[in-house]
mmCIF file of C-alpha atoms and ligand atoms in Angstrom:
data_model
loop_
_atom_site.group_PDB
_atom_site.id
_atom_site.type_symbol
_atom_site.label_atom_id
_atom_site.label_comp_id
_atom_site.label_asym_id
_atom_site.label_seq_id
_atom_site.Cartn_x
_atom_site.Cartn_y
_atom_site.Cartn_z
ATOM 1 C CA MET A 1 38.725 -96.262 -38.899
ATOM 2 C CA THR A 2 35.138 -95.149 -39.600
ATOM 3 C CA ILE A 3 34.715 -91.828 -41.370
ATOM 4 C CA VAL A 4 31.493 -89.875 -40.843
ATOM 5 C CA ALA A 5 30.676 -86.752 -42.861
ATOM 6 C CA ILE A 6 28.174 -84.388 -41.256
ATOM 7 C CA VAL A 7 26.478 -81.792 -43.439
ATOM 8 C CA GLY A 8 25.727 -78.742 -41.278
ATOM 9 C CA ALA A 9 27.405 -77.249 -38.198
ATOM 10 C CA GLY A 10 24.191 -76.394 -36.346
ATOM 11 C CA ILE A 11 23.329 -77.920 -32.976
ATOM 12 C CA THR A 12 22.245 -81.251 -34.527
ATOM 13 C CA GLY A 13 25.517 -81.655 -36.413
ATOM 14 C CA LEU A 14 27.693 -80.653 -33.462
ATOM 15 C CA SER A 15 25.757 -82.900 -31.099
ATOM 16 C CA ALA A 16 26.076 -85.885 -33.459
ATOM 17 C CA ALA A 17 29.820 -85.243 -33.797
ATOM 18 C CA GLN A 18 30.250 -85.031 -30.047
ATOM 19 C CA ALA A 19 28.304 -88.238 -29.369
ATOM 20 C CA LEU A 20 30.152 -90.176 -32.077
ATOM 21 C CA LEU A 21 33.561 -89.074 -30.843
ATOM 22 C CA GLN A 22 32.723 -89.623 -27.176
ATOM 23 C CA CYS A 23 31.346 -93.103 -27.631
ATOM 24 C CA SER A 24 33.717 -94.781 -29.994
ATOM 25 C CA GLU A 25 37.420 -94.769 -30.730
ATOM 26 C CA GLY A 26 38.497 -94.902 -34.329
ATOM 27 C CA ILE A 27 35.920 -92.482 -35.731
ATOM 28 C CA GLN A 28 36.964 -89.485 -37.797
ATOM 29 C CA VAL A 29 34.309 -86.786 -38.254
ATOM 30 C CA HIS A 30 34.250 -84.163 -41.016
ATOM 31 C CA ILE A 31 31.688 -81.359 -40.722
ATOM 32 C CA TYR A 32 30.768 -79.438 -43.882
ATOM 33 C CA GLU A 33 29.105 -76.072 -43.326
ATOM 34 C CA LYS A 34 27.973 -73.823 -46.150
ATOM 35 C CA SER A 35 28.091 -70.578 -44.176
ATOM 36 C CA ARG A 36 31.036 -68.726 -42.624
ATOM 37 C CA GLY A 37 30.329 -69.758 -39.040
ATOM 38 C CA ILE A 38 28.833 -72.467 -36.881
ATOM 39 C CA GLY A 39 25.470 -72.548 -35.063
ATOM 40 C CA GLY A 40 22.990 -72.512 -37.967
ATOM 41 C CA ARG A 41 19.683 -71.145 -36.699
ATOM 42 C CA VAL A 42 21.346 -70.459 -33.353
ATOM 43 C CA ALA A 43 22.704 -67.207 -34.715
ATOM 44 C CA THR A 44 24.160 -64.056 -33.173
ATOM 45 C CA ARG A 45 25.070 -60.749 -34.835
ATOM 46 C CA ARG A 46 27.199 -57.898 -33.521
ATOM 47 C CA ILE A 47 25.785 -54.547 -34.626
ATOM 48 C CA GLU A 48 26.871 -51.067 -33.462
ATOM 49 C CA GLY A 49 28.205 -52.286 -30.124
ATOM 50 C CA CYS A 50 25.202 -54.571 -29.547
ATOM 51 C CA ILE A 51 24.981 -58.362 -29.467
ATOM 52 C CA VAL A 52 21.738 -59.763 -30.800
ATOM 53 C CA ASP A 53 20.333 -63.268 -31.282
ATOM 54 C CA HIS A 54 18.389 -63.068 -34.521
ATOM 55 C CA GLY A 55 17.394 -66.742 -34.874
ATOM 56 C CA ALA A 56 16.706 -68.832 -31.773
ATOM 57 C CA GLN A 57 15.838 -66.552 -28.873
ATOM 58 C CA ASN A 58 16.419 -68.518 -25.715
ATOM 59 C CA ILE A 59 16.909 -71.967 -24.253
ATOM 60 C CA LYS A 60 13.972 -73.291 -22.282
ATOM 61 C CA THR A 61 13.529 -76.932 -21.399
ATOM 62 C CA THR A 62 13.371 -79.455 -18.590
ATOM 63 C CA GLU A 63 14.704 -82.224 -20.850
ATOM 64 C CA PRO A 64 17.191 -83.995 -18.534
ATOM 65 C CA ALA A 65 19.975 -84.782 -21.040
ATOM 66 C CA PHE A 66 20.026 -81.217 -22.306
ATOM 67 C CA VAL A 67 19.736 -79.603 -18.865
ATOM 68 C CA ASN A 68 22.662 -81.755 -17.759
ATOM 69 C CA LEU A 69 24.670 -80.656 -20.801
ATOM 70 C CA LEU A 70 23.929 -77.003 -20.169
ATOM 71 C CA LEU A 71 24.383 -76.851 -16.407
ATOM 72 C CA GLU A 72 26.880 -79.641 -15.691
ATOM 73 C CA GLU A 73 28.938 -80.517 -18.757
ATOM 74 C CA LEU A 74 29.509 -77.204 -20.534
ATOM 75 C CA ASP A 75 31.259 -74.151 -19.107
ATOM 76 C CA THR A 76 28.584 -72.034 -17.389
ATOM 77 C CA ALA A 77 30.671 -68.844 -17.017
ATOM 78 C CA ASP A 78 28.686 -67.009 -19.714
ATOM 79 C CA LEU A 79 25.343 -68.754 -19.245
ATOM 80 C CA VAL A 80 22.749 -66.301 -17.908
ATOM 81 C CA PRO A 81 19.214 -66.971 -16.688
ATOM 82 C CA ILE A 82 16.622 -64.638 -18.184
ATOM 83 C CA VAL A 83 14.757 -63.535 -15.093
ATOM 84 C CA ALA A 84 12.181 -61.148 -16.563
ATOM 85 C CA PRO A 85 9.016 -62.960 -17.729
ATOM 86 C CA VAL A 86 7.438 -63.547 -21.133
ATOM 87 C CA ARG A 87 3.931 -62.045 -21.304
ATOM 88 C CA LEU A 88 1.105 -62.389 -23.800
ATOM 89 C CA TRP A 89 -0.208 -59.256 -25.494
ATOM 90 C CA ARG A 90 -3.538 -58.663 -27.169
ATOM 91 C CA ALA A 91 -4.322 -56.717 -30.332
ATOM 92 C CA ASN A 92 -5.917 -53.950 -28.213
ATOM 93 C CA GLY A 93 -2.539 -53.380 -26.516
ATOM 94 C CA GLU A 94 -3.441 -55.165 -23.271
ATOM 95 C CA ILE A 95 -0.509 -57.066 -21.755
ATOM 96 C CA LEU A 96 -1.546 -60.101 -19.711
ATOM 97 C CA PRO A 97 0.113 -61.070 -16.408
ATOM 98 C CA PRO A 98 2.930 -63.645 -16.630
ATOM 99 C CA ASP A 99 1.704 -67.257 -16.696
ATOM 100 C CA PRO A 100 3.186 -68.960 -13.587
ATOM 101 C CA ARG A 101 3.161 -72.374 -15.314
ATOM 102 C CA HIS A 102 5.381 -71.094 -18.122
ATOM 103 C CA GLU A 103 7.580 -69.057 -15.813
ATOM 104 C CA ALA A 104 8.234 -72.162 -13.671
ATOM 105 C CA ILE A 105 10.695 -73.356 -16.340
ATOM 106 C CA SER A 106 13.936 -71.364 -16.407
ATOM 107 C CA LYS A 107 14.979 -69.570 -19.585
ATOM 108 C CA TYR A 108 18.635 -69.165 -20.472
ATOM 109 C CA ALA A 109 20.813 -67.199 -22.847
ATOM 110 C CA TYR A 110 24.550 -66.653 -23.169
ATOM 111 C CA ARG A 111 26.088 -63.323 -22.247
ATOM 112 C CA TYR A 112 27.758 -62.882 -25.659
ATOM 113 C CA GLY A 113 25.069 -64.560 -27.752
ATOM 114 C CA LEU A 114 23.492 -67.978 -28.139
ATOM 115 C CA THR A 115 26.187 -69.027 -30.624
ATOM 116 C CA THR A 116 28.322 -69.564 -27.518
ATOM 117 C CA LEU A 117 26.479 -72.880 -27.190
ATOM 118 C CA ALA A 118 27.739 -73.998 -30.609
ATOM 119 C CA LYS A 119 31.251 -72.786 -29.798
ATOM 120 C CA LEU A 120 31.273 -74.701 -26.504
ATOM 121 C CA LEU A 121 30.096 -77.874 -28.243
ATOM 122 C CA LEU A 122 32.794 -77.503 -30.901
ATOM 123 C CA ALA A 123 35.491 -76.833 -28.297
ATOM 124 C CA ARG A 124 34.754 -80.209 -26.688
ATOM 125 C CA LEU A 125 35.537 -82.170 -29.845
ATOM 126 C CA PRO A 126 39.004 -83.756 -29.933
ATOM 127 C CA LYS A 127 41.002 -81.783 -32.528
ATOM 128 C CA GLU A 128 42.751 -84.832 -33.969
ATOM 129 C CA TRP A 129 39.449 -86.539 -34.878
ATOM 130 C CA ILE A 130 37.445 -83.616 -36.202
ATOM 131 C CA ALA A 131 37.755 -81.488 -39.333
ATOM 132 C CA LEU A 132 35.467 -78.486 -39.830
ATOM 133 C CA HIS A 133 35.098 -77.223 -43.397
ATOM 134 C CA LEU A 134 33.416 -73.805 -43.386
ATOM 135 C CA GLU A 135 31.993 -72.127 -46.499
ATOM 136 C CA THR A 136 31.796 -75.543 -48.133
ATOM 137 C CA PRO A 137 28.279 -76.403 -49.297
ATOM 138 C CA VAL A 138 27.585 -80.020 -50.161
ATOM 139 C CA ALA A 139 25.559 -80.130 -53.379
ATOM 140 C CA ARG A 140 25.211 -83.841 -54.046
ATOM 141 C CA LEU A 141 25.868 -87.253 -52.527
ATOM 142 C CA ALA A 142 26.409 -90.636 -54.121
ATOM 143 C CA GLU A 143 26.567 -94.106 -52.630
ATOM 144 C CA GLU A 144 29.356 -96.076 -54.292
ATOM 145 C CA GLY A 145 29.763 -99.581 -52.892
ATOM 146 C CA GLU A 146 30.319 -99.179 -49.153
ATOM 147 C CA GLU A 147 31.141 -95.459 -49.385
ATOM 148 C CA VAL A 148 29.290 -92.157 -49.587
ATOM 149 C CA VAL A 149 30.826 -89.591 -51.918
ATOM 150 C CA LEU A 150 30.172 -85.916 -51.134
ATOM 151 C CA LYS A 151 30.365 -83.442 -53.996
ATOM 152 C CA ASP A 152 30.359 -79.669 -54.330
ATOM 153 C CA GLY A 153 28.283 -77.571 -56.715
ATOM 154 C CA GLU A 154 30.782 -78.101 -59.543
ATOM 155 C CA GLY A 155 30.502 -81.880 -59.213
ATOM 156 C CA ARG A 156 33.964 -82.075 -57.621
ATOM 157 C CA GLU A 157 34.538 -84.729 -54.983
ATOM 158 C CA LEU A 158 34.876 -83.281 -51.475
ATOM 159 C CA MET A 159 35.477 -86.562 -49.697
ATOM 160 C CA ARG A 160 34.496 -90.207 -49.281
ATOM 161 C CA ALA A 161 32.982 -91.377 -46.011
ATOM 162 C CA ASP A 162 31.457 -94.486 -44.481
ATOM 163 C CA PHE A 163 28.338 -92.565 -43.419
ATOM 164 C CA ALA A 164 26.887 -89.122 -44.042
ATOM 165 C CA VAL A 165 24.454 -87.193 -41.830
ATOM 166 C CA LEU A 166 22.290 -84.418 -43.309
ATOM 167 C CA THR A 167 21.207 -81.826 -40.732
ATOM 168 C CA ALA A 168 19.748 -79.001 -42.846
ATOM 169 C CA PRO A 169 16.058 -78.137 -42.269
ATOM 170 C CA LEU A 170 14.109 -81.093 -43.700
ATOM 171 C CA PRO A 171 12.918 -79.355 -46.916
ATOM 172 C CA GLN A 172 16.565 -78.578 -47.757
ATOM 173 C CA ALA A 173 17.669 -82.104 -46.852
ATOM 174 C CA ALA A 174 14.869 -83.349 -49.138
ATOM 175 C CA SER A 175 16.216 -81.282 -52.052
ATOM 176 C CA LEU A 176 19.732 -82.581 -51.477
ATOM 177 C CA LEU A 177 18.511 -86.186 -51.405
ATOM 178 C CA ALA A 178 16.296 -85.643 -54.467
ATOM 179 C CA GLU A 179 19.275 -84.178 -56.326
ATOM 180 C CA SER A 180 21.266 -87.279 -55.361
ATOM 181 C CA ALA A 181 18.592 -89.963 -55.881
ATOM 182 C CA LEU A 182 20.014 -91.285 -59.153
ATOM 183 C CA TRP A 183 23.308 -92.039 -57.448
ATOM 184 C CA MET A 184 21.811 -93.808 -54.435
ATOM 185 C CA ARG A 185 21.718 -97.531 -53.741
ATOM 186 C CA GLY A 186 17.931 -97.550 -54.081
ATOM 187 C CA THR A 187 16.599 -94.680 -56.166
ATOM 188 C CA GLN A 188 12.951 -95.513 -55.446
ATOM 189 C CA GLN A 189 13.549 -95.826 -51.681
ATOM 190 C CA THR A 190 15.406 -92.522 -51.754
ATOM 191 C CA LEU A 191 12.466 -90.847 -53.480
ATOM 192 C CA ASP A 192 10.160 -92.320 -50.797
ATOM 193 C CA ARG A 193 12.378 -90.720 -48.151
ATOM 194 C CA VAL A 194 12.248 -87.421 -50.038
ATOM 195 C CA ARG A 195 8.441 -87.585 -50.052
ATOM 196 C CA ALA A 196 8.370 -88.242 -46.299
ATOM 197 C CA LEU A 197 10.748 -85.329 -45.644
ATOM 198 C CA ARG A 198 8.614 -82.977 -47.708
ATOM 199 C CA GLU A 199 5.625 -83.683 -45.493
ATOM 200 C CA VAL A 200 7.172 -81.559 -42.761
ATOM 201 C CA GLU A 201 6.546 -77.889 -43.358
ATOM 202 C CA TYR A 202 8.986 -75.301 -42.007
ATOM 203 C CA VAL A 203 7.466 -71.866 -41.490
ATOM 204 C CA PRO A 204 9.304 -68.707 -42.597
ATOM 205 C CA CYS A 205 10.178 -65.898 -40.194
ATOM 206 C CA LEU A 206 11.141 -62.282 -40.765
ATOM 207 C CA SER A 207 13.335 -61.269 -37.850
ATOM 208 C CA VAL A 208 13.748 -57.500 -37.474
ATOM 209 C CA LEU A 209 16.527 -56.220 -35.199
ATOM 210 C CA LEU A 210 16.282 -52.681 -33.817
ATOM 211 C CA GLY A 211 18.720 -50.639 -31.712
ATOM 212 C CA TYR A 212 17.459 -47.620 -29.707
ATOM 213 C CA GLY A 213 19.310 -44.818 -27.948
ATOM 214 C CA PRO A 214 18.860 -44.020 -24.242
ATOM 215 C CA GLY A 215 15.500 -42.899 -22.905
ATOM 216 C CA LEU A 216 13.143 -45.744 -23.727
ATOM 217 C CA PRO A 217 10.817 -46.747 -20.873
ATOM 218 C CA GLU A 218 11.523 -49.884 -18.829
ATOM 219 C CA PRO A 219 10.110 -52.858 -20.806
ATOM 220 C CA PRO A 220 7.097 -54.619 -19.272
ATOM 221 C CA ALA A 221 8.692 -58.059 -19.798
ATOM 222 C CA TYR A 222 11.723 -59.783 -21.325
ATOM 223 C CA ALA A 223 9.478 -60.618 -24.260
ATOM 224 C CA LEU A 224 5.916 -60.185 -25.441
ATOM 225 C CA LEU A 225 4.182 -62.951 -27.365
ATOM 226 C CA ALA A 226 1.059 -62.216 -29.422
ATOM 227 C CA GLU A 227 -1.961 -64.114 -28.125
ATOM 228 C CA ASP A 228 -3.343 -64.108 -31.668
ATOM 229 C CA ARG A 229 -0.766 -65.993 -33.755
ATOM 230 C CA SER A 230 -1.941 -64.277 -36.953
ATOM 231 C CA GLU A 231 -0.635 -60.879 -35.752
ATOM 232 C CA THR A 232 2.191 -59.426 -37.862
ATOM 233 C CA LEU A 233 4.531 -59.207 -34.875
ATOM 234 C CA LEU A 234 4.451 -62.490 -33.001
ATOM 235 C CA TRP A 235 7.465 -62.141 -30.714
ATOM 236 C CA LEU A 236 8.994 -58.950 -29.311
ATOM 237 C CA ALA A 237 12.074 -59.517 -27.176
ATOM 238 C CA PHE A 238 14.035 -56.878 -25.303
ATOM 239 C CA GLU A 239 17.471 -58.348 -25.926
ATOM 240 C CA HIS A 240 19.331 -55.900 -23.680
ATOM 241 C CA LEU A 241 17.649 -57.563 -20.671
ATOM 242 C CA LYS A 242 19.606 -60.777 -21.316
ATOM 243 C CA ALA A 243 22.897 -59.323 -20.044
ATOM 244 C CA PRO A 244 24.518 -55.876 -19.645
ATOM 245 C CA GLU A 245 27.004 -56.790 -22.404
ATOM 246 C CA ARG A 246 24.189 -56.933 -24.979
ATOM 247 C CA ALA A 247 23.921 -53.151 -25.541
ATOM 248 C CA PRO A 248 25.863 -49.988 -24.606
ATOM 249 C CA HIS A 249 24.758 -48.564 -21.252
ATOM 250 C CA GLY A 250 21.249 -47.090 -21.389
ATOM 251 C CA GLU A 251 20.522 -48.275 -24.941
ATOM 252 C CA SER A 252 17.771 -50.747 -25.826
ATOM 253 C CA LEU A 253 17.754 -53.647 -28.217
ATOM 254 C CA LEU A 254 14.592 -55.140 -29.657
ATOM 255 C CA VAL A 255 14.052 -58.291 -31.733
ATOM 256 C CA ALA A 256 10.696 -58.197 -33.512
ATOM 257 C CA GLN A 257 9.891 -61.537 -35.146
ATOM 258 C CA TRP A 258 6.961 -61.708 -37.532
ATOM 259 C CA GLY A 259 4.416 -64.519 -37.343
ATOM 260 C CA PRO A 260 4.415 -67.273 -40.005
ATOM 261 C CA ALA A 261 1.384 -66.020 -41.961
ATOM 262 C CA MET A 262 2.649 -62.474 -42.530
ATOM 263 C CA SER A 263 6.263 -63.643 -42.920
ATOM 264 C CA ARG A 264 5.118 -65.848 -45.787
ATOM 265 C CA VAL A 265 3.126 -63.071 -47.477
ATOM 266 C CA CYS A 266 5.934 -60.489 -47.201
ATOM 267 C CA PHE A 267 8.997 -62.752 -47.378
ATOM 268 C CA GLU A 268 10.310 -61.324 -50.647
ATOM 269 C CA GLU A 269 9.293 -57.716 -49.936
ATOM 270 C CA ALA A 270 11.927 -54.960 -50.000
ATOM 271 C CA GLU A 271 13.669 -54.306 -46.693
ATOM 272 C CA ALA A 272 12.220 -50.776 -46.478
ATOM 273 C CA MET A 273 8.695 -52.188 -46.600
ATOM 274 C CA VAL A 274 9.389 -54.794 -43.889
ATOM 275 C CA VAL A 275 11.011 -52.165 -41.663
ATOM 276 C CA GLY A 276 8.219 -49.630 -42.275
ATOM 277 C CA ARG A 277 5.522 -52.108 -41.357
ATOM 278 C CA THR A 278 7.430 -53.222 -38.245
ATOM 279 C CA LEU A 279 7.825 -49.613 -37.063
ATOM 280 C CA ASN A 280 4.124 -48.907 -37.631
ATOM 281 C CA GLU A 281 3.184 -51.924 -35.533
ATOM 282 C CA LEU A 282 5.614 -50.926 -32.768
ATOM 283 C CA LYS A 283 4.196 -47.405 -32.736
ATOM 284 C CA ARG A 284 0.680 -48.806 -32.445
ATOM 285 C CA LEU A 285 1.711 -50.986 -29.499
ATOM 286 C CA PHE A 286 4.185 -48.853 -27.569
ATOM 287 C CA GLY A 287 3.889 -45.309 -28.869
ATOM 288 C CA GLU A 288 6.014 -43.011 -31.014
ATOM 289 C CA THR A 289 9.347 -43.485 -29.218
ATOM 290 C CA TYR A 290 9.654 -46.889 -30.889
ATOM 291 C CA GLU A 291 9.290 -45.328 -34.318
ATOM 292 C CA ARG A 292 12.841 -43.924 -34.340
ATOM 293 C CA PRO A 293 15.506 -46.611 -33.856
ATOM 294 C CA LEU A 294 19.213 -45.792 -34.250
ATOM 295 C CA TRP A 295 19.588 -48.719 -36.628
ATOM 296 C CA VAL A 296 17.532 -51.585 -38.073
ATOM 297 C CA GLN A 297 18.464 -54.855 -39.766
ATOM 298 C CA VAL A 298 16.269 -57.577 -41.247
ATOM 299 C CA LYS A 299 17.118 -61.264 -41.260
ATOM 300 C CA ARG A 300 14.950 -63.594 -43.355
ATOM 301 C CA TRP A 301 14.621 -67.211 -42.235
ATOM 302 C CA ARG A 302 13.017 -69.189 -45.055
ATOM 303 C CA TYR A 303 12.946 -72.318 -42.869
ATOM 304 C CA SER A 304 12.670 -71.159 -39.276
ATOM 305 C CA GLN A 305 10.867 -73.896 -37.346
ATOM 306 C CA PRO A 306 9.001 -77.084 -38.302
ATOM 307 C CA ARG A 307 5.259 -77.414 -37.952
ATOM 308 C CA GLY A 308 4.832 -81.116 -37.322
ATOM 309 C CA MET A 309 7.543 -83.736 -37.452
ATOM 310 C CA MET A 310 8.608 -86.930 -39.189
ATOM 311 C CA PRO A 311 10.070 -89.507 -36.791
ATOM 312 C CA PHE A 312 13.706 -90.471 -37.282
ATOM 313 C CA GLU A 313 12.905 -94.111 -38.097
ATOM 314 C CA MET A 314 10.423 -93.079 -40.813
ATOM 315 C CA ILE A 315 13.008 -91.111 -42.781
ATOM 316 C CA ASN A 316 15.883 -93.421 -41.913
ATOM 317 C CA PRO A 317 14.182 -96.830 -42.246
ATOM 318 C CA PRO A 318 16.629 -99.540 -41.125
ATOM 319 C CA ALA A 319 15.434 -101.786 -43.978
ATOM 320 C CA VAL A 320 16.760 -99.323 -46.589
ATOM 321 C CA ASP A 321 20.281 -99.813 -45.231
ATOM 322 C CA SER A 322 21.338 -96.397 -46.523
ATOM 323 C CA LEU A 323 24.697 -94.888 -45.617
ATOM 324 C CA ILE A 324 23.015 -91.484 -45.423
ATOM 325 C CA TYR A 325 21.089 -90.368 -42.344
ATOM 326 C CA VAL A 326 18.747 -87.411 -42.118
ATOM 327 C CA ALA A 327 18.586 -85.658 -38.747
ATOM 328 C CA GLY A 328 17.464 -82.331 -37.289
ATOM 329 C CA ASP A 329 14.756 -80.626 -35.279
ATOM 330 C CA GLY A 330 12.012 -81.743 -37.710
ATOM 331 C CA THR A 331 12.592 -85.365 -36.713
ATOM 332 C CA ARG A 332 11.671 -84.720 -33.075
ATOM 333 C CA PRO A 333 8.387 -84.264 -31.230
ATOM 334 C CA GLU A 334 7.919 -80.555 -30.439
ATOM 335 C CA GLY A 335 10.755 -79.822 -32.879
ATOM 336 C CA GLY A 336 11.919 -76.314 -33.664
ATOM 337 C CA ARG A 337 13.831 -76.182 -30.397
ATOM 338 C CA ILE A 338 17.525 -76.149 -29.658
ATOM 339 C CA HIS A 339 17.309 -79.049 -27.224
ATOM 340 C CA GLN A 340 15.403 -81.138 -29.781
ATOM 341 C CA ALA A 341 18.188 -80.538 -32.305
ATOM 342 C CA TYR A 342 20.674 -81.692 -29.677
ATOM 343 C CA LEU A 343 18.644 -84.864 -29.013
ATOM 344 C CA SER A 344 18.384 -85.522 -32.743
ATOM 345 C CA GLY A 345 22.179 -85.466 -32.971
ATOM 346 C CA LEU A 346 22.395 -88.025 -30.146
ATOM 347 C CA GLU A 347 19.755 -90.236 -31.773
ATOM 348 C CA THR A 348 21.613 -90.233 -35.084
ATOM 349 C CA ALA A 349 24.953 -91.010 -33.477
ATOM 350 C CA GLU A 350 23.275 -93.902 -31.668
ATOM 351 C CA ALA A 351 22.031 -95.352 -34.971
ATOM 352 C CA ILE A 352 25.488 -95.123 -36.566
ATOM 353 C CA LEU A 353 27.222 -96.543 -33.498
ATOM 354 C CA ALA A 354 24.812 -99.492 -33.509
ATOM 355 C CA ARG A 355 25.906 -100.268 -37.073
ATOM 356 C CA ILE A 356 29.620 -100.064 -36.377
ATOM 357 C CA GLY A 357 29.435 -101.663 -32.937
ATOM 358 C CA GLY A 358 30.401 -98.629 -30.788
ATOM 359 C CA HIS A 359 29.267 -97.910 -27.218
ATOM 360 C CA ASN A 360 25.789 -96.549 -26.567
ATOM 361 C CA VAL A 361 25.212 -92.822 -26.221
ATOM 362 C CA ALA A 362 24.666 -92.220 -22.500
HETATM 363 C C1 FAD B 401 13.559 -67.212 -35.912
HETATM 364 C C2 FAD B 401 13.804 -68.441 -35.079
HETATM 365 C C3 FAD B 401 13.459 -68.450 -33.733
HETATM 366 C C4 FAD B 401 13.698 -69.583 -32.951
HETATM 367 N N1 FAD B 401 13.465 -69.530 -31.605
HETATM 368 C C5 FAD B 401 13.863 -70.562 -30.824
HETATM 369 C C6 FAD B 401 13.852 -70.438 -29.410
HETATM 370 O O1 FAD B 401 13.553 -69.378 -28.848
HETATM 371 N N2 FAD B 401 14.232 -71.517 -28.671
HETATM 372 C C7 FAD B 401 14.625 -72.691 -29.254
HETATM 373 O O2 FAD B 401 14.956 -73.647 -28.526
HETATM 374 N N3 FAD B 401 14.683 -72.815 -30.599
HETATM 375 C C8 FAD B 401 14.326 -71.779 -31.391
HETATM 376 N N4 FAD B 401 14.435 -71.870 -32.751
HETATM 377 C C9 FAD B 401 14.736 -73.178 -33.352
HETATM 378 C C10 FAD B 401 16.208 -73.587 -33.240
HETATM 379 O O3 FAD B 401 17.028 -72.550 -33.699
HETATM 380 C C11 FAD B 401 16.402 -74.839 -34.094
HETATM 381 O O4 FAD B 401 15.498 -75.848 -33.682
HETATM 382 C C12 FAD B 401 17.800 -75.438 -34.010
HETATM 383 O O5 FAD B 401 18.784 -74.441 -33.984
HETATM 384 C C13 FAD B 401 17.984 -76.367 -35.203
HETATM 385 O O6 FAD B 401 19.313 -76.825 -35.269
HETATM 386 P P1 FAD B 401 19.769 -77.798 -36.450
HETATM 387 O O7 FAD B 401 21.200 -78.076 -36.252
HETATM 388 O O8 FAD B 401 18.832 -78.949 -36.520
HETATM 389 O O9 FAD B 401 19.525 -76.989 -37.796
HETATM 390 P P2 FAD B 401 20.267 -75.674 -38.307
HETATM 391 O O10 FAD B 401 20.572 -74.799 -37.166
HETATM 392 O O11 FAD B 401 19.433 -75.145 -39.407
HETATM 393 O O12 FAD B 401 21.660 -76.214 -38.872
HETATM 394 C C14 FAD B 401 21.795 -76.737 -40.164
HETATM 395 C C15 FAD B 401 23.129 -76.257 -40.724
HETATM 396 O O13 FAD B 401 23.331 -76.883 -41.996
HETATM 397 C C16 FAD B 401 23.929 -75.946 -42.875
HETATM 398 N N5 FAD B 401 23.642 -76.423 -44.236
HETATM 399 C C17 FAD B 401 22.430 -76.514 -44.841
HETATM 400 N N6 FAD B 401 22.559 -77.048 -46.078
HETATM 401 C C18 FAD B 401 23.883 -77.295 -46.250
HETATM 402 C C19 FAD B 401 24.648 -77.848 -47.331
HETATM 403 N N7 FAD B 401 24.068 -78.251 -48.471
HETATM 404 N N8 FAD B 401 25.991 -77.958 -47.176
HETATM 405 C C20 FAD B 401 26.608 -77.558 -46.017
HETATM 406 N N9 FAD B 401 25.919 -77.014 -44.966
HETATM 407 C C21 FAD B 401 24.580 -76.898 -45.082
HETATM 408 C C22 FAD B 401 23.245 -74.635 -42.509
HETATM 409 O O14 FAD B 401 24.006 -73.520 -42.939
HETATM 410 C C23 FAD B 401 23.166 -74.753 -40.982
HETATM 411 O O15 FAD B 401 24.309 -74.201 -40.360
HETATM 412 C C24 FAD B 401 14.245 -70.750 -33.549
HETATM 413 C C25 FAD B 401 14.605 -70.727 -34.901
HETATM 414 C C26 FAD B 401 14.410 -69.580 -35.655
HETATM 415 C C27 FAD B 401 14.888 -69.544 -37.079
#
């Protein structure tokens, strides 16, 4: 029996678990997740009768393995195409026509929120071989002989495993490894891995969620993307267009995500300031009706998406022979995408299976 501990129940962690359990008998997987639910940055909130994705916004890819997963392997009952286009907007308020090249690739969401994807992935895992530990942060790891020991913040042992997979955003994985370096097989090699991980920057994102009563004009697009990436509001998505279930009849739901530069400057600002600035920008763009939402919430993503990447084999060098793998969207080209997280999970499972002699990931 091989025991694999996965730190993080986002798409990378769930994908790795699925690939390990599909491809080899005799593997037991434990997933440790610090928050109350699964999905990580694929995150959905229910607010005042609305359903809103406040992290990842939509699924858009032609990547064959992921398209096959989405359309053939997983239940498609709640999968909905987003038919309205994404359009660029300019600082002067001009909204450009949809770009046919971008619109040629279908965009998808789930009727009741993107976390459905995580739930569907979890539901596929065989119950007898998987244990999910929610609200259980892993604070330190140690390699002892042929085992990895996972510990909580009090230094208590959570479990012993044959391999561990870290799937937090790379800066957080770096901190966890740095914290653990003294207890690793090769402290210097571990610190080299930490240095490599820290080379990948993750940009912050302030995600402001706004609910509006009836009477707002028909939106010009599913979402508007700022042509100038230094604008305060980079992405404005009309969430109620994803599916009728997203908002009570006639109401509108807007996700206003700030660009990296302004998110960084204002990340620690009081909520009232972030909301005030968002409403001012919306008024400037769309007029006064957008100044008076029924409700507003702010979600702060300190590590939203990677800028750049560090290839899997650079942070998991085979020569180091570590029992601890680092995975996640920052290890993939064009990371910061749900499908890249999924592929990272497959890649990591493949590496572990190669070491224990399991079947290849299809
Ligand atoms: C604002 C925003 C907008 C985005 N928009 C899109 C989009 O439109 N389309 C798209 O494809 N992608 C988008 N993304 C990116 C996408 O969400 C990510 O690429 C993907 O979800 C990453 O998955 P992951 O499993 O690698 O990481 P995560 O989802 O971050 O999962 C890591 C998990 O590890 C847990 N964890 C961390 N540390 C510990 C610890 N010490 N112990 C236990 N658990 C721990 C975390 O709680 C988390 O659940 C967006 C992301 C954000 C934040």
